[in-house]
Amino acid sequence: IKTLTGIDPDRLREEQERGMTIDLGFAHLRLPGGTEVGIVDVPGHHDLIRNMLAGVGSIDAVILVVAADEGVMPQTREHLAILSMLGIDRGVIALTKRDLVDAEWIALVTEDVRAAVRSSPLAEAPIVPVSSTSRTGLDELLAAIERVLGEAPPRRDLGRPRLPIDRAFTMAGFGTVVTGTLIDGTFAVGEEVEIVPGGHRARIRGLQTHRRAFEAASPGRRVAMNLTGVEKADLERGMTVVRPGTIAPLSVLGLRLAVLPSASGPVEHDEAVKVHIGTAESMARGSVLEGDAIAPGEERWAQLRLAHPVVAVP
């Protein structure tokens, strides 16, 4: 990402010292055709899956990164399953560290990757070998990203904007700032907003996308929102910025619950589960409404009773 954009998304000192992504990182680039694209860099390590889920929920396409010297890892398969459940069905596969292996090894790893994605939404995704060191393949990767995003449908504007918060911080001279990917509507400078759960009211003092100020932000954009009337201490990842009175937080959800075929066992009635939705996370108890359990590969009606309210829409 740093080689593509000039921006290092690993902003934490621990990330830089360990050479691995721990929390969400953010960057942006301008594609050859002029389109600006925001990038959310998510952790790959399976122990950090909660952070990955907080960043991947509202993206248009994915760059699935597989290191050529390591090949497909268990977390690669886990991420593919998550993308499938979220309905993210377009992307590019970047086969990185091309400079560390020979042509024969690249061919073997490419075959391994193609087999791993065969039953996933990325079954037909282009595989592009790249090297950040020698810059091999970067032009091809950018062209592939541009093609894939060109096929993405426009983001819906339902007049019901919501910004799931993935970061909240204080900036000197500005005050409270939250960031996220805007969904289902437009926000404008000067608007009153509500942060749910919690019910705090605030006003939008400023909006930025890719470090440039805008008077209004449209669906699908990465947005930094400067808020007045609310303190950073009142905000956290998992909350959502909405128009006042438009969306109420929920503690009970009725839904179709699908269990992955690769799951280690069934989801049973009254079992404790961890729920991720938007950028939020909550423990819950699940009630299976058809039978006593949902076996791997099955999908049934269920009800989730959450320990903490979340923002959810059909």
mmCIF file of C-alpha atoms in Angstrom:
data_model
loop_
_atom_site.group_PDB
_atom_site.id
_atom_site.type_symbol
_atom_site.label_atom_id
_atom_site.label_comp_id
_atom_site.label_asym_id
_atom_site.label_seq_id
_atom_site.Cartn_x
_atom_site.Cartn_y
_atom_site.Cartn_z
ATOM 1 C CA ILE A 1 0.000 0.000 0.000
ATOM 2 C CA LYS A 2 2.854 2.368 0.821
ATOM 3 C CA THR A 3 4.466 1.676 -2.554
ATOM 4 C CA LEU A 4 1.160 2.230 -4.409
ATOM 5 C CA THR A 5 0.133 5.397 -2.579
ATOM 6 C CA GLY A 6 3.159 6.931 -0.850
ATOM 7 C CA ILE A 7 1.214 6.667 2.429
ATOM 8 C CA ASP A 8 2.226 4.213 5.167
ATOM 9 C CA PRO A 9 -1.058 2.874 6.628
ATOM 10 C CA ASP A 10 0.797 1.327 9.580
ATOM 11 C CA ARG A 11 0.619 4.409 11.799
ATOM 12 C CA LEU A 12 1.176 2.746 15.205
ATOM 13 C CA ARG A 13 4.725 2.451 16.560
ATOM 14 C CA GLU A 14 4.079 -1.199 17.451
ATOM 15 C CA GLU A 15 3.070 -1.899 13.841
ATOM 16 C CA GLN A 16 6.254 -0.345 12.498
ATOM 17 C CA GLU A 17 8.452 -2.144 15.029
ATOM 18 C CA ARG A 18 6.876 -5.555 14.369
ATOM 19 C CA GLY A 19 6.409 -5.103 10.622
ATOM 20 C CA MET A 20 2.763 -6.182 10.727
ATOM 21 C CA THR A 21 -0.649 -4.518 10.570
ATOM 22 C CA ILE A 22 -2.466 -4.550 13.921
ATOM 23 C CA ASP A 23 -5.250 -1.980 13.570
ATOM 24 C CA LEU A 24 -6.979 -0.364 10.616
ATOM 25 C CA GLY A 25 -4.853 1.840 8.360
ATOM 26 C CA PHE A 26 -5.944 4.291 5.680
ATOM 27 C CA ALA A 27 -4.527 5.554 2.393
ATOM 28 C CA HIS A 28 -5.731 6.832 -0.965
ATOM 29 C CA LEU A 29 -4.579 6.990 -4.559
ATOM 30 C CA ARG A 30 -5.541 8.389 -7.944
ATOM 31 C CA LEU A 31 -5.988 5.714 -10.611
ATOM 32 C CA PRO A 32 -4.600 6.207 -14.154
ATOM 33 C CA GLY A 33 -8.057 7.287 -15.393
ATOM 34 C CA GLY A 34 -8.300 9.994 -12.697
ATOM 35 C CA THR A 35 -10.648 8.269 -10.219
ATOM 36 C CA GLU A 36 -9.728 8.749 -6.560
ATOM 37 C CA VAL A 37 -9.872 5.611 -4.435
ATOM 38 C CA GLY A 38 -9.809 5.259 -0.654
ATOM 39 C CA ILE A 39 -8.022 2.236 0.804
ATOM 40 C CA VAL A 40 -8.664 0.575 4.167
ATOM 41 C CA ASP A 41 -5.708 -1.599 5.179
ATOM 42 C CA VAL A 42 -6.873 -4.404 7.478
ATOM 43 C CA PRO A 43 -4.854 -6.897 9.562
ATOM 44 C CA GLY A 44 -4.271 -10.353 8.121
ATOM 45 C CA HIS A 45 -3.426 -12.185 11.355
ATOM 46 C CA HIS A 46 -6.243 -14.408 12.661
ATOM 47 C CA ASP A 47 -5.872 -13.027 16.217
ATOM 48 C CA LEU A 48 -6.846 -9.576 14.888
ATOM 49 C CA ILE A 49 -10.008 -10.623 13.057
ATOM 50 C CA ARG A 50 -12.162 -8.132 15.019
ATOM 51 C CA ASN A 51 -10.152 -5.234 13.562
ATOM 52 C CA MET A 52 -10.336 -6.727 10.066
ATOM 53 C CA LEU A 53 -14.130 -6.976 10.326
ATOM 54 C CA ALA A 54 -14.437 -3.348 11.469
ATOM 55 C CA GLY A 55 -12.734 -2.158 8.283
ATOM 56 C CA VAL A 56 -14.040 -4.436 5.567
ATOM 57 C CA GLY A 57 -17.814 -4.085 5.861
ATOM 58 C CA SER A 58 -18.501 -1.221 3.453
ATOM 59 C CA ILE A 59 -15.882 -1.616 0.722
ATOM 60 C CA ASP A 60 -16.569 -1.778 -3.035
ATOM 61 C CA ALA A 61 -13.776 -4.204 -3.910
ATOM 62 C CA VAL A 62 -10.915 -6.061 -2.242
ATOM 63 C CA ILE A 63 -7.197 -6.404 -2.890
ATOM 64 C CA LEU A 64 -6.487 -9.875 -1.513
ATOM 65 C CA VAL A 65 -2.783 -10.012 -0.667
ATOM 66 C CA VAL A 66 -0.934 -13.355 -0.813
ATOM 67 C CA ALA A 67 2.837 -13.422 -0.330
ATOM 68 C CA ALA A 68 4.501 -15.398 -3.131
ATOM 69 C CA ASP A 69 7.078 -16.907 -0.759
ATOM 70 C CA GLU A 70 4.390 -18.177 1.655
ATOM 71 C CA GLY A 71 1.306 -18.925 -0.446
ATOM 72 C CA VAL A 72 -2.233 -19.358 0.853
ATOM 73 C CA MET A 73 -2.461 -19.193 4.668
ATOM 74 C CA PRO A 74 -5.352 -20.225 6.977
ATOM 75 C CA GLN A 75 -6.341 -16.560 7.429
ATOM 76 C CA THR A 76 -6.552 -16.191 3.632
ATOM 77 C CA ARG A 77 -9.345 -18.775 3.615
ATOM 78 C CA GLU A 78 -11.007 -17.109 6.633
ATOM 79 C CA HIS A 79 -10.963 -13.730 4.881
ATOM 80 C CA LEU A 80 -12.427 -15.284 1.713
ATOM 81 C CA ALA A 81 -15.294 -16.727 3.782
ATOM 82 C CA ILE A 82 -15.954 -13.317 5.374
ATOM 83 C CA LEU A 83 -15.987 -11.582 1.979
ATOM 84 C CA SER A 84 -18.492 -14.167 0.758
ATOM 85 C CA MET A 85 -20.812 -13.602 3.749
ATOM 86 C CA LEU A 86 -20.629 -9.819 3.294
ATOM 87 C CA GLY A 87 -21.507 -10.113 -0.398
ATOM 88 C CA ILE A 88 -18.250 -8.493 -1.578
ATOM 89 C CA ASP A 89 -17.905 -10.166 -4.956
ATOM 90 C CA ARG A 90 -15.221 -8.236 -6.836
ATOM 91 C CA GLY A 91 -11.535 -7.717 -6.368
ATOM 92 C CA VAL A 92 -7.933 -8.263 -7.421
ATOM 93 C CA ILE A 93 -5.425 -10.749 -6.007
ATOM 94 C CA ALA A 94 -1.960 -9.256 -5.454
ATOM 95 C CA LEU A 95 0.760 -11.926 -5.369
ATOM 96 C CA THR A 96 3.420 -9.941 -3.499
ATOM 97 C CA LYS A 97 7.198 -10.423 -2.992
ATOM 98 C CA ARG A 98 7.600 -11.475 -6.632
ATOM 99 C CA ASP A 99 11.323 -10.626 -6.417
ATOM 100 C CA LEU A 100 11.959 -13.374 -3.821
ATOM 101 C CA VAL A 101 10.918 -16.363 -5.985
ATOM 102 C CA ASP A 102 11.553 -17.689 -9.486
ATOM 103 C CA ALA A 103 9.084 -18.085 -12.368
ATOM 104 C CA GLU A 104 8.447 -21.762 -11.636
ATOM 105 C CA TRP A 105 7.540 -21.029 -8.009
ATOM 106 C CA ILE A 106 5.241 -18.144 -9.077
ATOM 107 C CA ALA A 107 3.391 -20.550 -11.387
ATOM 108 C CA LEU A 108 2.919 -23.059 -8.530
ATOM 109 C CA VAL A 109 1.684 -20.400 -6.083
ATOM 110 C CA THR A 110 -0.668 -18.935 -8.713
ATOM 111 C CA GLU A 111 -2.190 -22.389 -9.182
ATOM 112 C CA ASP A 112 -2.520 -22.778 -5.397
ATOM 113 C CA VAL A 113 -4.259 -19.384 -5.102
ATOM 114 C CA ARG A 114 -6.626 -20.127 -7.988
ATOM 115 C CA ALA A 115 -7.641 -23.398 -6.300
ATOM 116 C CA ALA A 116 -8.221 -21.599 -2.967
ATOM 117 C CA VAL A 117 -10.562 -18.982 -4.482
ATOM 118 C CA ARG A 118 -12.401 -21.392 -6.811
ATOM 119 C CA SER A 119 -15.570 -21.559 -4.706
ATOM 120 C CA SER A 120 -15.377 -17.940 -3.520
ATOM 121 C CA PRO A 121 -16.633 -14.640 -4.993
ATOM 122 C CA LEU A 122 -13.065 -14.033 -6.233
ATOM 123 C CA ALA A 123 -13.012 -17.160 -8.429
ATOM 124 C CA GLU A 124 -12.514 -15.058 -11.581
ATOM 125 C CA ALA A 125 -10.432 -12.286 -10.016
ATOM 126 C CA PRO A 126 -7.201 -11.360 -11.820
ATOM 127 C CA ILE A 127 -3.981 -12.523 -10.119
ATOM 128 C CA VAL A 128 -1.177 -9.963 -10.473
ATOM 129 C CA PRO A 129 2.393 -10.801 -9.322
ATOM 130 C CA VAL A 130 4.000 -7.651 -7.865
ATOM 131 C CA SER A 131 7.141 -6.549 -6.036
ATOM 132 C CA SER A 132 7.258 -3.457 -3.831
ATOM 133 C CA THR A 133 11.064 -3.586 -3.942
ATOM 134 C CA SER A 134 11.573 -3.701 -7.713
ATOM 135 C CA ARG A 135 8.128 -2.124 -8.485
ATOM 136 C CA THR A 136 7.408 -5.016 -10.856
ATOM 137 C CA GLY A 137 3.716 -5.398 -11.726
ATOM 138 C CA LEU A 138 2.475 -2.217 -10.021
ATOM 139 C CA ASP A 139 1.138 -0.674 -13.255
ATOM 140 C CA GLU A 140 -0.681 -3.936 -14.020
ATOM 141 C CA LEU A 141 -2.135 -3.967 -10.479
ATOM 142 C CA LEU A 142 -3.427 -0.390 -10.812
ATOM 143 C CA ALA A 143 -4.990 -1.210 -14.181
ATOM 144 C CA ALA A 144 -6.694 -4.288 -12.693
ATOM 145 C CA ILE A 145 -8.044 -2.256 -9.746
ATOM 146 C CA GLU A 146 -9.403 0.353 -12.166
ATOM 147 C CA ARG A 147 -11.147 -2.321 -14.273
ATOM 148 C CA VAL A 148 -12.726 -3.980 -11.248
ATOM 149 C CA LEU A 149 -13.976 -0.710 -9.728
ATOM 150 C CA GLY A 150 -15.321 0.370 -13.106
ATOM 151 C CA GLU A 151 -17.717 -2.592 -12.933
ATOM 152 C CA ALA A 152 -18.965 -1.733 -9.413
ATOM 153 C CA PRO A 153 -22.544 -0.400 -9.211
ATOM 154 C CA PRO A 154 -22.982 3.170 -7.898
ATOM 155 C CA ARG A 155 -23.561 3.500 -4.162
ATOM 156 C CA ARG A 156 -27.204 3.837 -3.093
ATOM 157 C CA ASP A 157 -28.486 7.165 -1.783
ATOM 158 C CA LEU A 158 -31.544 6.292 0.298
ATOM 159 C CA GLY A 159 -31.659 9.640 2.095
ATOM 160 C CA ARG A 160 -30.784 7.848 5.349
ATOM 161 C CA PRO A 161 -27.038 8.477 5.853
ATOM 162 C CA ARG A 162 -25.051 6.547 8.418
ATOM 163 C CA LEU A 163 -21.367 6.627 9.191
ATOM 164 C CA PRO A 164 -20.175 3.606 11.213
ATOM 165 C CA ILE A 165 -17.282 5.015 13.260
ATOM 166 C CA ASP A 166 -13.961 3.206 12.887
ATOM 167 C CA ARG A 167 -11.836 5.921 14.573
ATOM 168 C CA ALA A 168 -12.513 8.743 17.029
ATOM 169 C CA PHE A 169 -9.810 11.183 18.097
ATOM 170 C CA THR A 170 -9.058 14.800 18.986
ATOM 171 C CA MET A 171 -7.109 17.004 16.564
ATOM 172 C CA ALA A 172 -5.421 20.185 17.770
ATOM 173 C CA GLY A 173 -7.253 23.253 16.476
ATOM 174 C CA PHE A 174 -10.279 21.227 15.346
ATOM 175 C CA GLY A 175 -11.542 19.196 18.313
ATOM 176 C CA THR A 176 -13.417 15.928 17.950
ATOM 177 C CA VAL A 177 -13.002 13.988 14.699
ATOM 178 C CA VAL A 178 -14.549 10.645 13.650
ATOM 179 C CA THR A 179 -13.822 8.665 10.502
ATOM 180 C CA GLY A 180 -15.666 5.973 8.580
ATOM 181 C CA THR A 181 -17.158 4.996 5.227
ATOM 182 C CA LEU A 182 -20.435 6.799 4.516
ATOM 183 C CA ILE A 183 -23.431 4.601 3.620
ATOM 184 C CA ASP A 184 -26.959 5.178 2.254
ATOM 185 C CA GLY A 185 -27.010 8.969 2.149
ATOM 186 C CA THR A 186 -25.270 12.361 2.189
ATOM 187 C CA PHE A 187 -24.049 14.518 5.078
ATOM 188 C CA ALA A 188 -23.337 18.269 4.768
ATOM 189 C CA VAL A 189 -21.424 20.802 6.835
ATOM 190 C CA GLY A 190 -23.694 22.476 9.389
ATOM 191 C CA GLU A 191 -26.065 19.509 9.761
ATOM 192 C CA GLU A 192 -27.134 18.279 13.182
ATOM 193 C CA VAL A 193 -26.364 14.596 13.756
ATOM 194 C CA GLU A 194 -26.954 11.959 16.396
ATOM 195 C CA ILE A 195 -24.442 9.334 17.529
ATOM 196 C CA VAL A 196 -26.054 5.997 18.355
ATOM 197 C CA PRO A 197 -26.085 4.077 20.583
ATOM 198 C CA GLY A 198 -25.778 6.767 23.226
ATOM 199 C CA GLY A 199 -28.002 9.464 21.734
ATOM 200 C CA HIS A 200 -25.390 12.249 21.799
ATOM 201 C CA ARG A 201 -26.252 15.190 19.529
ATOM 202 C CA ALA A 202 -23.584 17.127 17.612
ATOM 203 C CA ARG A 203 -23.151 19.398 14.608
ATOM 204 C CA ILE A 204 -20.885 18.843 11.608
ATOM 205 C CA ARG A 205 -18.194 21.519 11.643
ATOM 206 C CA GLY A 206 -16.228 20.148 8.694
ATOM 207 C CA LEU A 207 -15.942 17.223 6.280
ATOM 208 C CA GLN A 208 -12.837 15.862 4.605
ATOM 209 C CA THR A 209 -12.203 13.107 2.073
ATOM 210 C CA HIS A 210 -8.600 12.178 1.259
ATOM 211 C CA ARG A 211 -7.434 15.224 3.264
ATOM 212 C CA ARG A 212 -9.465 17.685 1.162
ATOM 213 C CA ALA A 213 -12.376 19.696 2.580
ATOM 214 C CA PHE A 214 -15.874 19.334 1.116
ATOM 215 C CA GLU A 215 -19.196 20.976 1.916
ATOM 216 C CA ALA A 216 -21.002 17.628 1.511
ATOM 217 C CA ALA A 217 -20.012 13.955 1.394
ATOM 218 C CA SER A 218 -21.798 11.322 -0.699
ATOM 219 C CA PRO A 219 -22.308 7.554 -0.157
ATOM 220 C CA GLY A 220 -19.275 5.312 -0.536
ATOM 221 C CA ARG A 221 -16.715 7.949 0.421
ATOM 222 C CA ARG A 222 -14.167 7.670 3.187
ATOM 223 C CA VAL A 223 -15.050 10.606 5.452
ATOM 224 C CA ALA A 224 -13.357 12.448 8.308
ATOM 225 C CA MET A 225 -16.067 14.361 10.176
ATOM 226 C CA ASN A 226 -15.229 17.223 12.549
ATOM 227 C CA LEU A 227 -17.954 17.432 15.205
ATOM 228 C CA THR A 228 -18.864 20.152 17.703
ATOM 229 C CA GLY A 229 -20.972 19.567 20.810
ATOM 230 C CA VAL A 230 -19.574 16.145 21.636
ATOM 231 C CA GLU A 231 -16.353 14.995 23.310
ATOM 232 C CA LYS A 232 -14.009 12.302 22.069
ATOM 233 C CA ALA A 233 -14.483 10.504 25.417
ATOM 234 C CA ASP A 234 -18.169 9.972 24.505
ATOM 235 C CA LEU A 235 -17.340 8.216 21.217
ATOM 236 C CA GLU A 236 -15.823 4.871 20.248
ATOM 237 C CA ARG A 237 -15.525 2.437 17.366
ATOM 238 C CA GLY A 238 -18.851 0.669 16.831
ATOM 239 C CA MET A 239 -21.033 3.753 17.222
ATOM 240 C CA THR A 240 -22.763 5.239 14.156
ATOM 241 C CA VAL A 241 -23.387 8.843 13.088
ATOM 242 C CA VAL A 242 -26.968 9.263 11.752
ATOM 243 C CA ARG A 243 -29.548 11.973 11.189
ATOM 244 C CA PRO A 244 -31.444 12.556 14.453
ATOM 245 C CA GLY A 245 -34.365 10.175 14.924
ATOM 246 C CA THR A 246 -33.815 8.161 11.719
ATOM 247 C CA ILE A 247 -32.247 4.954 13.076
ATOM 248 C CA ALA A 248 -32.721 3.496 16.560
ATOM 249 C CA PRO A 249 -30.198 1.072 18.064
ATOM 250 C CA LEU A 250 -31.455 -2.503 18.480
ATOM 251 C CA SER A 251 -30.822 -5.209 21.073
ATOM 252 C CA VAL A 252 -32.770 -7.992 19.331
ATOM 253 C CA LEU A 253 -32.271 -9.005 15.688
ATOM 254 C CA GLY A 254 -34.305 -11.461 13.618
ATOM 255 C CA LEU A 255 -32.351 -12.851 10.672
ATOM 256 C CA ARG A 256 -31.456 -15.719 8.392
ATOM 257 C CA LEU A 257 -28.396 -17.292 10.005
ATOM 258 C CA ALA A 258 -26.085 -19.172 7.636
ATOM 259 C CA VAL A 259 -23.372 -21.436 9.063
ATOM 260 C CA LEU A 260 -20.311 -21.872 6.868
ATOM 261 C CA PRO A 261 -19.784 -25.401 5.504
ATOM 262 C CA SER A 262 -16.259 -25.241 6.967
ATOM 263 C CA ALA A 263 -17.516 -24.502 10.506
ATOM 264 C CA SER A 264 -16.293 -26.891 13.212
ATOM 265 C CA GLY A 265 -19.831 -27.628 14.444
ATOM 266 C CA PRO A 266 -23.468 -26.473 14.528
ATOM 267 C CA VAL A 267 -24.834 -23.281 16.072
ATOM 268 C CA GLU A 268 -27.134 -24.552 18.816
ATOM 269 C CA HIS A 269 -30.180 -23.018 20.471
ATOM 270 C CA ASP A 270 -29.272 -20.512 23.227
ATOM 271 C CA GLU A 271 -25.589 -20.676 22.322
ATOM 272 C CA ALA A 272 -23.390 -17.641 23.057
ATOM 273 C CA VAL A 273 -22.045 -16.013 19.884
ATOM 274 C CA LYS A 274 -20.001 -12.935 19.038
ATOM 275 C CA VAL A 275 -21.729 -10.576 16.592
ATOM 276 C CA HIS A 276 -19.916 -8.172 14.253
ATOM 277 C CA ILE A 277 -21.987 -5.607 12.360
ATOM 278 C CA GLY A 278 -20.675 -2.437 10.743
ATOM 279 C CA THR A 279 -17.783 -1.486 13.018
ATOM 280 C CA ALA A 280 -19.545 -2.781 16.155
ATOM 281 C CA GLU A 281 -18.969 -5.962 18.143
ATOM 282 C CA SER A 282 -21.225 -7.508 20.800
ATOM 283 C CA MET A 283 -21.790 -10.811 22.531
ATOM 284 C CA ALA A 284 -25.252 -12.315 22.031
ATOM 285 C CA ARG A 285 -27.427 -15.332 22.719
ATOM 286 C CA GLY A 286 -28.857 -17.046 19.683
ATOM 287 C CA SER A 287 -32.326 -18.584 19.476
ATOM 288 C CA VAL A 288 -32.758 -21.061 16.630
ATOM 289 C CA LEU A 289 -36.362 -20.612 15.452
ATOM 290 C CA GLU A 290 -36.443 -23.722 13.224
ATOM 291 C CA GLY A 291 -35.328 -26.855 15.070
ATOM 292 C CA ASP A 292 -32.663 -26.978 17.784
ATOM 293 C CA ALA A 293 -29.503 -26.214 15.807
ATOM 294 C CA ILE A 294 -28.125 -24.970 12.486
ATOM 295 C CA ALA A 295 -25.597 -27.400 11.048
ATOM 296 C CA PRO A 296 -22.576 -26.400 8.935
ATOM 297 C CA GLY A 297 -23.788 -25.531 5.443
ATOM 298 C CA GLU A 298 -27.364 -24.824 6.602
ATOM 299 C CA GLU A 299 -29.305 -21.550 6.818
ATOM 300 C CA ARG A 300 -32.314 -21.013 9.105
ATOM 301 C CA TRP A 301 -34.309 -18.303 10.859
ATOM 302 C CA ALA A 302 -32.819 -17.233 14.162
ATOM 303 C CA GLN A 303 -33.014 -14.459 16.734
ATOM 304 C CA LEU A 304 -30.034 -12.781 18.383
ATOM 305 C CA ARG A 305 -30.350 -11.106 21.787
ATOM 306 C CA LEU A 306 -27.384 -8.758 22.087
ATOM 307 C CA ALA A 307 -25.556 -7.702 25.240
ATOM 308 C CA HIS A 308 -25.077 -4.218 23.735
ATOM 309 C CA PRO A 309 -27.392 -2.415 21.276
ATOM 310 C CA VAL A 310 -26.129 -1.930 17.699
ATOM 311 C CA VAL A 311 -27.217 -0.102 14.563
ATOM 312 C CA ALA A 312 -28.666 -2.537 12.027
ATOM 313 C CA VAL A 313 -30.883 -2.010 8.975
ATOM 314 C CA PRO A 314 -32.436 -4.575 6.601
#
